[in-house]
XYZ file of C-alpha atoms in Angstrom:
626
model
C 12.804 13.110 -21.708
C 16.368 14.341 -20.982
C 17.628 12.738 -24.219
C 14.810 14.402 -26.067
C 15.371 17.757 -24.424
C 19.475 17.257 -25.908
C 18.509 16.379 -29.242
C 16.404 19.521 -29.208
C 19.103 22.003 -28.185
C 21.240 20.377 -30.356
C 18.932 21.195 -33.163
C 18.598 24.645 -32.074
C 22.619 25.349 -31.992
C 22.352 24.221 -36.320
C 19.297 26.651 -36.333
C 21.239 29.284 -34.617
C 24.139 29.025 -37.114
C 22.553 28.531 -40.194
C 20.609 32.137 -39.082
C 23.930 33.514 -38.765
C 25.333 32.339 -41.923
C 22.210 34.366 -43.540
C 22.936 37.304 -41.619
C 26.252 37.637 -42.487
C 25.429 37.004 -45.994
C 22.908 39.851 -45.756
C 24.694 42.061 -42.977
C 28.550 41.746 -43.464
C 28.194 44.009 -46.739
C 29.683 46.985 -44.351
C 32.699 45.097 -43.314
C 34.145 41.777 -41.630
C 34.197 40.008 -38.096
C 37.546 37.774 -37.513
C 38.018 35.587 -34.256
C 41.424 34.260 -33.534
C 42.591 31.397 -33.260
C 39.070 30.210 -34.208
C 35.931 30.310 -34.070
C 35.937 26.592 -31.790
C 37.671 27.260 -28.645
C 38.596 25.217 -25.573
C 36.935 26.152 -22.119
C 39.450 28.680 -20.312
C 41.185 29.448 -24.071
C 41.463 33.252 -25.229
C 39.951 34.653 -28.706
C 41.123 38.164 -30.032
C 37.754 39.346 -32.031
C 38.628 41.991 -34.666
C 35.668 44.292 -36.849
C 36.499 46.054 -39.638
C 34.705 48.768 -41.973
C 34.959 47.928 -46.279
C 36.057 51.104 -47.849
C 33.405 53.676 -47.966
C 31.498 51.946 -45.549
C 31.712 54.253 -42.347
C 30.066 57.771 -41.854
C 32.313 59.373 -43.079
C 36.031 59.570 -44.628
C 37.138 60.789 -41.548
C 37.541 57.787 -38.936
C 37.263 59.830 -36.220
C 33.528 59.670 -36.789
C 33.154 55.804 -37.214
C 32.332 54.231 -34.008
C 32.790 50.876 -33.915
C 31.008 48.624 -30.888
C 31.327 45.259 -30.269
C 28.293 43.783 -28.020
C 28.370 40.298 -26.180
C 24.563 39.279 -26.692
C 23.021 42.470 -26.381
C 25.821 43.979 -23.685
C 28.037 46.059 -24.952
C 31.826 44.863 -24.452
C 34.113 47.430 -26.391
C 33.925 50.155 -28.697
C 36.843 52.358 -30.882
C 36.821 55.755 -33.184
C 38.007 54.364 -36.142
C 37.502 52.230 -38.974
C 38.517 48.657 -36.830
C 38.494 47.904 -33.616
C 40.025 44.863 -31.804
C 39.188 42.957 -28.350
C 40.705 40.337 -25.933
C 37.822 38.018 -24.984
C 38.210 35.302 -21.960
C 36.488 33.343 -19.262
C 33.866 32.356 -22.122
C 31.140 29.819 -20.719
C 30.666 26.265 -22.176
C 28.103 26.467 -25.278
C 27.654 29.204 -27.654
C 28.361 32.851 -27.418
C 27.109 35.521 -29.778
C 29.277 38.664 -30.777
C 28.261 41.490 -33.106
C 29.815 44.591 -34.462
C 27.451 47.829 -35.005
C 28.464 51.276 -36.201
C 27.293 54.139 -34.290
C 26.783 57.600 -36.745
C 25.957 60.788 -35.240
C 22.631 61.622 -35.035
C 21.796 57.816 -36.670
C 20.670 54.542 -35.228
C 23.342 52.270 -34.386
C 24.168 50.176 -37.927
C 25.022 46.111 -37.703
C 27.857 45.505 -39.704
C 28.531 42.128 -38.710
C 28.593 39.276 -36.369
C 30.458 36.078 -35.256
C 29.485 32.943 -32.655
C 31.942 31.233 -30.730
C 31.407 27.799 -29.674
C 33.430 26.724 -26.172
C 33.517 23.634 -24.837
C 35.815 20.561 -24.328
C 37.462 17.439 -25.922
C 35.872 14.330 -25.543
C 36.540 11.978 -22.678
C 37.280 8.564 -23.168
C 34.158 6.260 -23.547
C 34.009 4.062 -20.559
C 31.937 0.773 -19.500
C 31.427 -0.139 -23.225
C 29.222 -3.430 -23.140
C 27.243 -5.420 -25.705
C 24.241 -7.341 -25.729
C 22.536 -9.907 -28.723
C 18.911 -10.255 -27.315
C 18.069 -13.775 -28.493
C 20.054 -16.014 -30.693
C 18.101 -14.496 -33.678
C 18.651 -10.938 -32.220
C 21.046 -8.588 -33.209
C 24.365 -6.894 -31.834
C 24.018 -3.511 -29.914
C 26.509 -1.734 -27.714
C 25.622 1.028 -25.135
C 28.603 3.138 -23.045
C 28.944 6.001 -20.957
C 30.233 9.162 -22.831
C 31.154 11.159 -19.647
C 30.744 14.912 -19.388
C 28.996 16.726 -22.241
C 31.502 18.191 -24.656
C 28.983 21.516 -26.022
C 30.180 20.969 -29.464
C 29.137 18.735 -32.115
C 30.671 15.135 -31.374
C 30.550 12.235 -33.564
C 30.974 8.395 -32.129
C 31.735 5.524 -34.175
C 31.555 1.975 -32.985
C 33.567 -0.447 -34.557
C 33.426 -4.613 -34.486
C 36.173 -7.031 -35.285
C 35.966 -10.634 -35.783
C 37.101 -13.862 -37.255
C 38.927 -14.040 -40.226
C 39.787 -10.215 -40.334
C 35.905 -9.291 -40.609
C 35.249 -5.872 -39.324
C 31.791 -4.118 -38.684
C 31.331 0.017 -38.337
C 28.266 2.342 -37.211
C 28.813 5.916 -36.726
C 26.287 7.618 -34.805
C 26.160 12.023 -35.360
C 23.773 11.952 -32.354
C 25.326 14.794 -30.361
C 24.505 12.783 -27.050
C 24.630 9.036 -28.876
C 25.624 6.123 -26.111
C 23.823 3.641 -28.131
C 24.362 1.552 -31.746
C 23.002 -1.483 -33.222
C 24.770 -3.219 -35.360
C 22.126 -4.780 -37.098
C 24.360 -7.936 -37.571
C 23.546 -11.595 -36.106
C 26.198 -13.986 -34.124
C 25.433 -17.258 -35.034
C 26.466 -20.446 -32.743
C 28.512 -21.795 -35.232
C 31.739 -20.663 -33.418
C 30.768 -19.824 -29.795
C 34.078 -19.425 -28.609
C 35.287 -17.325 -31.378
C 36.464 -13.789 -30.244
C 34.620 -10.410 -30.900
C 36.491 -7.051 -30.254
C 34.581 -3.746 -29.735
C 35.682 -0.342 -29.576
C 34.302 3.386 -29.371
C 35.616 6.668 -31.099
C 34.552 10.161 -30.028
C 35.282 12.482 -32.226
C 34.879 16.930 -32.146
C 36.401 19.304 -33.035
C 39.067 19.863 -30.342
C 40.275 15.897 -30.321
C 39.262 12.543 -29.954
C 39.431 9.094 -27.337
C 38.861 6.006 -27.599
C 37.794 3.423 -24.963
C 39.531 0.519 -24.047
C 38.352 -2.734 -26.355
C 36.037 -5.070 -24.968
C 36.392 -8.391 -26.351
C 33.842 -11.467 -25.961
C 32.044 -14.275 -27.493
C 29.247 -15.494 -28.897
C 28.333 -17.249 -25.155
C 29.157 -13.837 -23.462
C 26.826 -11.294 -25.203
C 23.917 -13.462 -26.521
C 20.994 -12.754 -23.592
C 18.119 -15.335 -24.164
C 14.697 -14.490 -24.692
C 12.684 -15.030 -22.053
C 10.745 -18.434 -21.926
C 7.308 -17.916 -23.285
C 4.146 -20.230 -23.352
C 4.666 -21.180 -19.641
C 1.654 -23.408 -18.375
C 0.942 -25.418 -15.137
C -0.537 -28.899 -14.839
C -1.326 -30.334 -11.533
C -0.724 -34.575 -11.503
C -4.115 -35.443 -9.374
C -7.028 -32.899 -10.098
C -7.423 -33.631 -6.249
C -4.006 -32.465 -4.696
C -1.247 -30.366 -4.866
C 1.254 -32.893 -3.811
C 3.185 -32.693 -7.025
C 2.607 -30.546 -10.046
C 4.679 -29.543 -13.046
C 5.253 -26.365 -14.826
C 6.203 -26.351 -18.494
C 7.731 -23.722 -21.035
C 9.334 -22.808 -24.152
C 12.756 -21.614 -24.706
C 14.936 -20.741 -27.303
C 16.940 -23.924 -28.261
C 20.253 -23.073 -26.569
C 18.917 -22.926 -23.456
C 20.751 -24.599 -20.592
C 20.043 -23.197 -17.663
C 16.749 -22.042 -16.186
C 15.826 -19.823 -12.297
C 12.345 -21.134 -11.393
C 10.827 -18.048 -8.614
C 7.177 -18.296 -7.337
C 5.126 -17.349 -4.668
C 1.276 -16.841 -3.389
C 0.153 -13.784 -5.076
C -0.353 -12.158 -1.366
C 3.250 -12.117 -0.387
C 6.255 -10.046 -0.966
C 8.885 -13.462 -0.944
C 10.102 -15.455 -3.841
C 10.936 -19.156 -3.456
C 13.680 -20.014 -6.021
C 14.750 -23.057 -8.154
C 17.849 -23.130 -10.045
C 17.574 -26.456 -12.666
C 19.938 -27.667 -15.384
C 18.956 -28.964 -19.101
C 15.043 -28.939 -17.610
C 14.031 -28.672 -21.349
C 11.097 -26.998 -20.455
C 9.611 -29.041 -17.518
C 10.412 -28.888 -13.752
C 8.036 -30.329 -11.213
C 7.128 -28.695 -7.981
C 6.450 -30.532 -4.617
C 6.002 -27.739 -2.150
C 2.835 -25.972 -2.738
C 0.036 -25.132 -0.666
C -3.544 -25.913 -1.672
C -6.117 -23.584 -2.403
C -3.812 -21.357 -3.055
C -3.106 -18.164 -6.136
C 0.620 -18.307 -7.047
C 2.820 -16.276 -9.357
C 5.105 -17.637 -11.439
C 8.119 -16.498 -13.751
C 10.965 -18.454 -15.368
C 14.376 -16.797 -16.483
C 16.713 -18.605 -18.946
C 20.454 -18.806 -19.601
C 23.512 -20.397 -22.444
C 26.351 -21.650 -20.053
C 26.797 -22.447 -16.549
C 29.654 -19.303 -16.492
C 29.430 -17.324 -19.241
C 26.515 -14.703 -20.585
C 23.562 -13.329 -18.588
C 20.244 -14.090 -17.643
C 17.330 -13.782 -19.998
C 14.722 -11.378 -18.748
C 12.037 -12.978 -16.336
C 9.186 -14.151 -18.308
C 5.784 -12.448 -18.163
C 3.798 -13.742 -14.751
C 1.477 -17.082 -15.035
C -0.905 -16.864 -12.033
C -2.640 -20.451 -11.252
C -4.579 -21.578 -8.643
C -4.046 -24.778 -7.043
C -6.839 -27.305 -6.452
C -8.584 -27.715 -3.552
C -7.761 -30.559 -0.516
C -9.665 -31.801 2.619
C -9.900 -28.853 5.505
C -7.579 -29.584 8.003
C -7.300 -27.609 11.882
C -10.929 -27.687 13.957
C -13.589 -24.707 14.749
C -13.476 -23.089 17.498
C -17.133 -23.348 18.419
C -18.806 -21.401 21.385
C -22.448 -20.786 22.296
C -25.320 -19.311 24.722
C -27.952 -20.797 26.838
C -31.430 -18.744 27.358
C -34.602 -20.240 29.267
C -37.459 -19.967 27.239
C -39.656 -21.860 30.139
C -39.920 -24.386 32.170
C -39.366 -27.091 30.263
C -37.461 -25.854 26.935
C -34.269 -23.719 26.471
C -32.680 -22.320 23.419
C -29.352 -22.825 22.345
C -27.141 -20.672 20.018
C -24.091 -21.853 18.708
C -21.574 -19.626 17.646
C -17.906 -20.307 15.855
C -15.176 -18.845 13.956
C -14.001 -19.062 10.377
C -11.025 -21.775 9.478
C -7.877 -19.646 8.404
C -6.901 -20.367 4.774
C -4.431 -22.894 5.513
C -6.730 -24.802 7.427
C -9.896 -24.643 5.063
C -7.814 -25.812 2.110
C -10.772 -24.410 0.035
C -13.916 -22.866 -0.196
C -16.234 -23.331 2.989
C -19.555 -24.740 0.648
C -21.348 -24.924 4.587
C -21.378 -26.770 8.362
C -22.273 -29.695 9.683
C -24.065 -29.124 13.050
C -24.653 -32.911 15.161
C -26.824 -32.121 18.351
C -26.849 -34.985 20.455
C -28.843 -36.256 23.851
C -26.532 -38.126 25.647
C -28.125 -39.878 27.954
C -29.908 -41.900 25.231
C -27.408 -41.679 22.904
C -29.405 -40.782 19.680
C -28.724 -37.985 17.215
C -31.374 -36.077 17.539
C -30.774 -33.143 14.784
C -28.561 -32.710 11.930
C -28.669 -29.352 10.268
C -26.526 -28.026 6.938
C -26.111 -24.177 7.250
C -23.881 -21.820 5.848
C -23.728 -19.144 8.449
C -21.266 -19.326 11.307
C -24.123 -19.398 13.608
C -27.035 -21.900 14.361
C -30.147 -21.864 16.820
C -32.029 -24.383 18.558
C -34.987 -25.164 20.824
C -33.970 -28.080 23.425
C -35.349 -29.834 26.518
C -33.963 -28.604 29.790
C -33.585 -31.982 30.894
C -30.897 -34.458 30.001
C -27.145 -33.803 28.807
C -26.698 -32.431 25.357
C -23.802 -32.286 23.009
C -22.793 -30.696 19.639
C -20.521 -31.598 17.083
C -19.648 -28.733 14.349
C -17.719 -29.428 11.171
C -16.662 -27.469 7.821
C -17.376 -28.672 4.332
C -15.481 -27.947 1.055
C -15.867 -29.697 -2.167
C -13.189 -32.209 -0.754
C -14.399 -33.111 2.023
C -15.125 -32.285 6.034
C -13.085 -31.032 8.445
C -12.620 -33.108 12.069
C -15.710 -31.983 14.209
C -15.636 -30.180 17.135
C -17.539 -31.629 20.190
C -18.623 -29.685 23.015
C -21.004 -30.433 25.900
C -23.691 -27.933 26.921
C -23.658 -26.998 30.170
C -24.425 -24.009 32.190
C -21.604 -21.860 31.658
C -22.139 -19.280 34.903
C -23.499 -22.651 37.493
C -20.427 -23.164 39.407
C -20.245 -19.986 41.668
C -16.840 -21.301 43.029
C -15.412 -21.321 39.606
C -16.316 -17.429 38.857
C -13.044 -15.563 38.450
C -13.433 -12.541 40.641
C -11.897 -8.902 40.825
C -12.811 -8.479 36.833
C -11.859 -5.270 35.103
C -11.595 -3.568 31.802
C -9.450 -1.002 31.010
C -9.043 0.867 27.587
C -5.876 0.308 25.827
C -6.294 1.754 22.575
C -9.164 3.368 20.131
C -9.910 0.008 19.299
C -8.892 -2.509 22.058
C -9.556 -2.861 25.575
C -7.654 -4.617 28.316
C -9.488 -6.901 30.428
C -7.722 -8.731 33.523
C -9.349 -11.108 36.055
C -7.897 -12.894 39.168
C -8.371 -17.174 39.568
C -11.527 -18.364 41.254
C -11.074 -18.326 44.896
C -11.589 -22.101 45.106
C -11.262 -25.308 42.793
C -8.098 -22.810 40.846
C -6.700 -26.504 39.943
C -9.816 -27.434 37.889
C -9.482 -24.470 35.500
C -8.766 -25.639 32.298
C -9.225 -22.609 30.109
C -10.811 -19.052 30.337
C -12.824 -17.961 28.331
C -13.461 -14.068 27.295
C -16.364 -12.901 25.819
C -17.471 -9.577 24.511
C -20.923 -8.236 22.360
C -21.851 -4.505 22.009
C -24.320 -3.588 24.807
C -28.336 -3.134 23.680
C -30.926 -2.461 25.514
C -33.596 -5.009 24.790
C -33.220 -8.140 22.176
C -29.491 -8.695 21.787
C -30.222 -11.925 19.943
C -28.951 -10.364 16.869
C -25.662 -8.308 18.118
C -22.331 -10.056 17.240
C -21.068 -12.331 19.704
C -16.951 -12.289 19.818
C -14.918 -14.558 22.304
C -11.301 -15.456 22.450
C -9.448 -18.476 24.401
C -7.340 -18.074 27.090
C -4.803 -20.990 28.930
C -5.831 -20.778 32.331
C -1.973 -19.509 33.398
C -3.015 -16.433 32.299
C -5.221 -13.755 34.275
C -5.693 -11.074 31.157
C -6.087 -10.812 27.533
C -6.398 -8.078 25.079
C -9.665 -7.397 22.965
C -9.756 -6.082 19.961
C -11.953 -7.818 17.628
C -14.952 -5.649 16.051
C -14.084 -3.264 19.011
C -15.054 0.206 18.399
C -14.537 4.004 20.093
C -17.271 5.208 22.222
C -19.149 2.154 22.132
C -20.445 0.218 25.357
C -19.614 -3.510 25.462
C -20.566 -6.430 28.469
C -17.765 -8.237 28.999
C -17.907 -11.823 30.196
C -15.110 -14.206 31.707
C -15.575 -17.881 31.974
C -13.546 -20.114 33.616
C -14.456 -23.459 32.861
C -13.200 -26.977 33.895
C -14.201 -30.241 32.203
C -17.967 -30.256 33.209
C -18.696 -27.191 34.322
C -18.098 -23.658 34.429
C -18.420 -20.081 36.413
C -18.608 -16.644 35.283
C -18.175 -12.898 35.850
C -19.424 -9.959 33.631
C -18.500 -6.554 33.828
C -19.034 -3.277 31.118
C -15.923 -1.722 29.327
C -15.236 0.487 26.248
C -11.877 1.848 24.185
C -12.851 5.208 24.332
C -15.775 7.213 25.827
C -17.653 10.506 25.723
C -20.207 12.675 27.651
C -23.028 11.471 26.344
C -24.536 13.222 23.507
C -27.916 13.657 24.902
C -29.935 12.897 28.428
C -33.162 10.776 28.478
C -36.368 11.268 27.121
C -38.761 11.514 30.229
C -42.071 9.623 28.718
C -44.649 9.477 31.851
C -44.838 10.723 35.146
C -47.757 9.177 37.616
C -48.374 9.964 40.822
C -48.243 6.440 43.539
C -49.468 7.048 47.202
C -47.739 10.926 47.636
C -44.471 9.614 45.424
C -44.184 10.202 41.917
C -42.694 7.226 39.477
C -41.077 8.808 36.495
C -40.598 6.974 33.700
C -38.128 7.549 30.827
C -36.977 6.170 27.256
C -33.507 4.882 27.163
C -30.913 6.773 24.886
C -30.097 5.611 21.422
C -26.997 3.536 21.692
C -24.931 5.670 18.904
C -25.393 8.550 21.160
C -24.238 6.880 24.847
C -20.845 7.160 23.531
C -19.276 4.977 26.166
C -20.876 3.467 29.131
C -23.647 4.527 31.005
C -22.357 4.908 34.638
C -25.241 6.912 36.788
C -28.495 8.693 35.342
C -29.864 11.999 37.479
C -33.173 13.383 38.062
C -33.383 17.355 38.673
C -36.558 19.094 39.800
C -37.126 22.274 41.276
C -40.150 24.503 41.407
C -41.479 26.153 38.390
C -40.509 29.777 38.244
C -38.226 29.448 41.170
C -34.618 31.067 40.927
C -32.905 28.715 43.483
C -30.552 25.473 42.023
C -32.575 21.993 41.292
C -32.323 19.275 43.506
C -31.374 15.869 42.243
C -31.326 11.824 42.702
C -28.251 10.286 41.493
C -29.121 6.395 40.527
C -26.743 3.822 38.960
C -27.556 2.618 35.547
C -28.930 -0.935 34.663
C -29.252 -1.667 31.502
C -33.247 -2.767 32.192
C -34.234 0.043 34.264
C -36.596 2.756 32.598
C -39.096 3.996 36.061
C -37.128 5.388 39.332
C -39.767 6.521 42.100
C -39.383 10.144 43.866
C -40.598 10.678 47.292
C -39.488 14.247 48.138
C -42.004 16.568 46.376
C -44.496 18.779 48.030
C -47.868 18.468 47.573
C -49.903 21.126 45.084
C -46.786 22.800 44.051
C -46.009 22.352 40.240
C -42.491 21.443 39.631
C -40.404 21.293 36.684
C -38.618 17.750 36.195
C -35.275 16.770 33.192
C -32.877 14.300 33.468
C -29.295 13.363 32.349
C -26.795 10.550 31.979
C -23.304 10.206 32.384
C -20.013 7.844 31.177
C -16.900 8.388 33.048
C -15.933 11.490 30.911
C -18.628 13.613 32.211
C -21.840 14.613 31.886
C -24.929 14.894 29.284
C -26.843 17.801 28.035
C -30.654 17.393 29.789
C -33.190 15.453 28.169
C -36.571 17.296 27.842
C -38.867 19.144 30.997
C -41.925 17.516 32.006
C -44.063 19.594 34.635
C -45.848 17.741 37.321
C -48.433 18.902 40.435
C -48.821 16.142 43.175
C -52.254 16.008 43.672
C -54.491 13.580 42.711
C -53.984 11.441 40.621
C -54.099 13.678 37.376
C -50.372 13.664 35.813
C -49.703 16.790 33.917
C -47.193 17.053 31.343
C -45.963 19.273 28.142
């Protein structure tokens, strides 16, 4: 843009003069403008400007009444009674500066008689970093330097090339701001070590410089182009353990820079190979895998430059057998007497360890006792439920598919993870650490610590009700350790129940407590649905609040009634919350007096709004409500 910007000013300055050539055809009839020593000056240099009247050209013979003014731009700068007037002009800026002599009559507008522009500005400096470049052995020879600090005056630049057997190339470039010439001539191979010398002229007005010579050969400037056609082709459709990558390069080719990498990270891996001739194989990638992959070429081992990097070939590599295990967990719920259901739960394999795409799991359940499979399912969820007897000892086995084949199974038995009271760590807390995490510590069981061979931490978002379908998260812990972070699907003013297990090799203990990240008043009280009257005692009976408006958790809900009409403060019962509980009875209310009943809720950060007013009369057996 900058070099456009140049080449439009530059145009502008011939514009400029050619305008003033006019004019003074057309305006210099009355008399002349001289500038002395010229009309090109060097920055800091002095002019002497002189304007003269023609004969009988003024107002009249008498010079006393010719006055001359000579204007800078449109500022006037000097004037004189006569019939010429001269001026000492200095401290001129770089670039072009307009001067113009007018005649002032009396009782006349002023008259132009002539004009004159001086262009200021410097000599060129001497062309530095001159360098050349043949872009592929059919390309051709170009040269670019730096031409230092603008000179403000026309400058011309020619670039001149010697060779073998006295043959000599020029290109003059009238580019005011030219750092750039092709040649438009070819180096061939047939001498590579035959010598080249370059050199650039500036030339202006006010002197000239040349740069040093640069001298070089064929095997110096000639960059290759870069390899093209680049393909990948993997030995065994069925592994990655050796592939090979092939390309096309110009015939001169002797070096080659290999660089790839998955197309999700910032790192290159790089390969430097000699006289590959298009083929190098590669042992080290991962399977499953998108990678990137460029290829740069060069002449000689020492001398030239690199080619460019080749445009990007982006290949994915085949699929292998999943390696790694899932880390399966699961729930037990009594359904009745005789059956309970099973859910099992587990995790995704990380990309390194699926090796693929997950096509679905293998779930084995097995009664052990007897020793006969007794289900095998195919699902592709990361969850799977079950109806089993209570009776005997069950096992599952959990594996991932992909098109190559199954990953090792998991076994686990199925026990009852909260039996073993002496196993349940104790002292269990949970403590917000961030927005989005929460830090939840636990001390050893009391007893049997040495049979605790790994915690386990579980979390799901608390609802009221069926919580069959609410994410279940977990995480691992070694049983050294007493605490772990959660952050997993944790959200801000959310309510989650917290479970610890620790477990040893056939059985296991637990403790629960309720945590969030971040909590709230909440955003409204309950909804009081029925009050009935029991033996003198009311039961009130209330719907629970929607779980997006709790924000946090529930800690205490309160009942307020007082007397309708009555002026005095409520009284209230303050109960703890339980996630089940939706009736509390109240025993203190006289009998045939109306009363007016709400009720709130509150998290640790305060305090609800109250839910609606019912009104209710204790007599009878008649509830009344609005």
């Amino acid at each position: 843009m900058a070099h456009t910007f140049r080449r439009c000013s530059l145009a502008l300055i011939f514009i400029t003069m050619w305008l003033l050539i006019k004019a003074k055809i057309d305006e210099c009839k009355r008399g002349d403008v001289t500038v002395k020593p010229s009309r090109v000056i060097l920055l800091g240099s002095t002019v002497n400007i002189s304007c003269s009247l023609k004969p009988r050209q003024g107002c009249s013979p008498y010079s006393r009444r010719n006055k001359l003014i000579l204007y800078k731009f449109d500022r006037r700068i000097n004037f004189h009674h006569g019939h010429s007037l001269n001026a000492q002009v200095t401290g001129l800026p770089l670039g072009t500066t307009l001067f113009v002599c007018k005649l002032a009559c009396i009782n006349s507008d002023e008259i132009q008689i002539c004009g004159a522009e001086i262009l200021v500005g410097v000599a060129p400096e001497q062309p530095q970093n001159l360098s050349c470049i043949q872009k592929g052995e059919q390309g051709t020879v170009a040269c670019t330097w730096e031409r230092g600090q603008d000179t403000h005056l026309y400058t011309e630049y020619t670039l001149q090339l010697s060779g073998p057997k006295n043959l000599t190339w020029q290109k003059q470039c009238k580019d005011h701001y030219c750092d750039y010439l092709d040649f438009g001539i070819n180096l061939t191979p047939e001498s590579p070590e035959s010598n080249f010398t370059a050199k650039v002229t500036a030339v202006n007005s006010l002197g000239s410089s040349s740069s040093f010579p640069s001298t070089f050969t064929f095997l110096d400037i000639v960059r290759p182009l870069p390899p093209w056609d680049i393909r990948i082709k993997f030995q065994k459709a069925s592994s990655v353990s050796r592939c090979t990558l092939y390309w096309r390069d110009e015939g001169l080719v002797l070096l080659n820079r290999l660089r790839y990498r998955p197309s999700n990270s910032r790192h290159w891996n790089m390969v430097n190979v000699t006289e590959a001739r298009g083929r190098h194989d590669l042992l080290d990638l991962k399977p499953f895998t998108e990678y990137e992959f460029q290829i740069s070429s060069k002449l000689h081992l020492y001398k030239g430059s690199w080619s460019d990097w080749s445009e990007t070939l982006r290949a994915q590599t085949p699929e292998e057998e999943p390696t790694g295990m899932l880390d399966v967990w699961y729930m037990k719920r009594h359904i009745d007497y005789s059956r309970q259901q099973i859910s099992l739960f587990w995790k995704n394999l990380s990309v390194s360890e699926a090796r693929g795409k997950i096509l679905h799991y293998q779930v084995t359940l097995q009664e052990l006792t007897g020793g006969k499979v007794m289900t095998q399912n195919i699902t592709g969820h990361t969850s799977w439920t079950t109806v089993i007897s209570r009776t005997g000892n069950w096992a599952v086995a959990v594996s991932a598919a992909n098109s190559k084949g199954n990953s090792l199974p998991t076994r686990i038995n199925i026990m009852n993870l909260c039996e073993a009271g002496l196993l349940a760590p104790h002292q269990v807390s949970a403590n917000s650490e961030s927005m989005d995490s929460i830090l939840v510590t636990w001390q050893p069981p009391r007893k049997d610590l040495s049979a605790v061979q790994e915690y386990v931490v579980e979390w799901r978002q608390l609802h009221p009700g069926d919580d069959t379908q609410i994410p279940l998260n977990w995480l691992r812990s070694p049983p050294y350790n007493v605490s772990a972070l959660i952050s997993e699907n944790i959200k801000p003013y959310t309510c989650y129940e917290i479970r610890v297990y620790a477990l040893s090799e056939d059985q296991g203990g637990c403790s629960s407590i309720l945590g969030n990240s971040e909590h709230k008043a909440p955003l409204s009280g309950p909804h009081i649905n029925a009050i009935t009257e029991e033996k003198g005692s009311i039961l009130i009976s209330w719907n629970s609040i929607p779980v997006q408006e709790q924000m946090g958790c529930l800690l205490h809900y309160r009942i307020y009634w007082k007397e309708r009409d009555s002026n005095s403060q409520p009284q209230l019962c303050e109960i703890p919350y339980r996630v089940s509980q939706n009736s509390h009875p109240i025993n203190s209310l006289q009998p045939r007096v109306t009363y007016v009943l709400w009720m709130t809720a509150l998290t640790a950060a305060g305090e609800s709004s109250q839910g609606n007013e019912r009104e209710f009369c204790l007599q009878g057996n008649s509830p009344l409500g609005n």
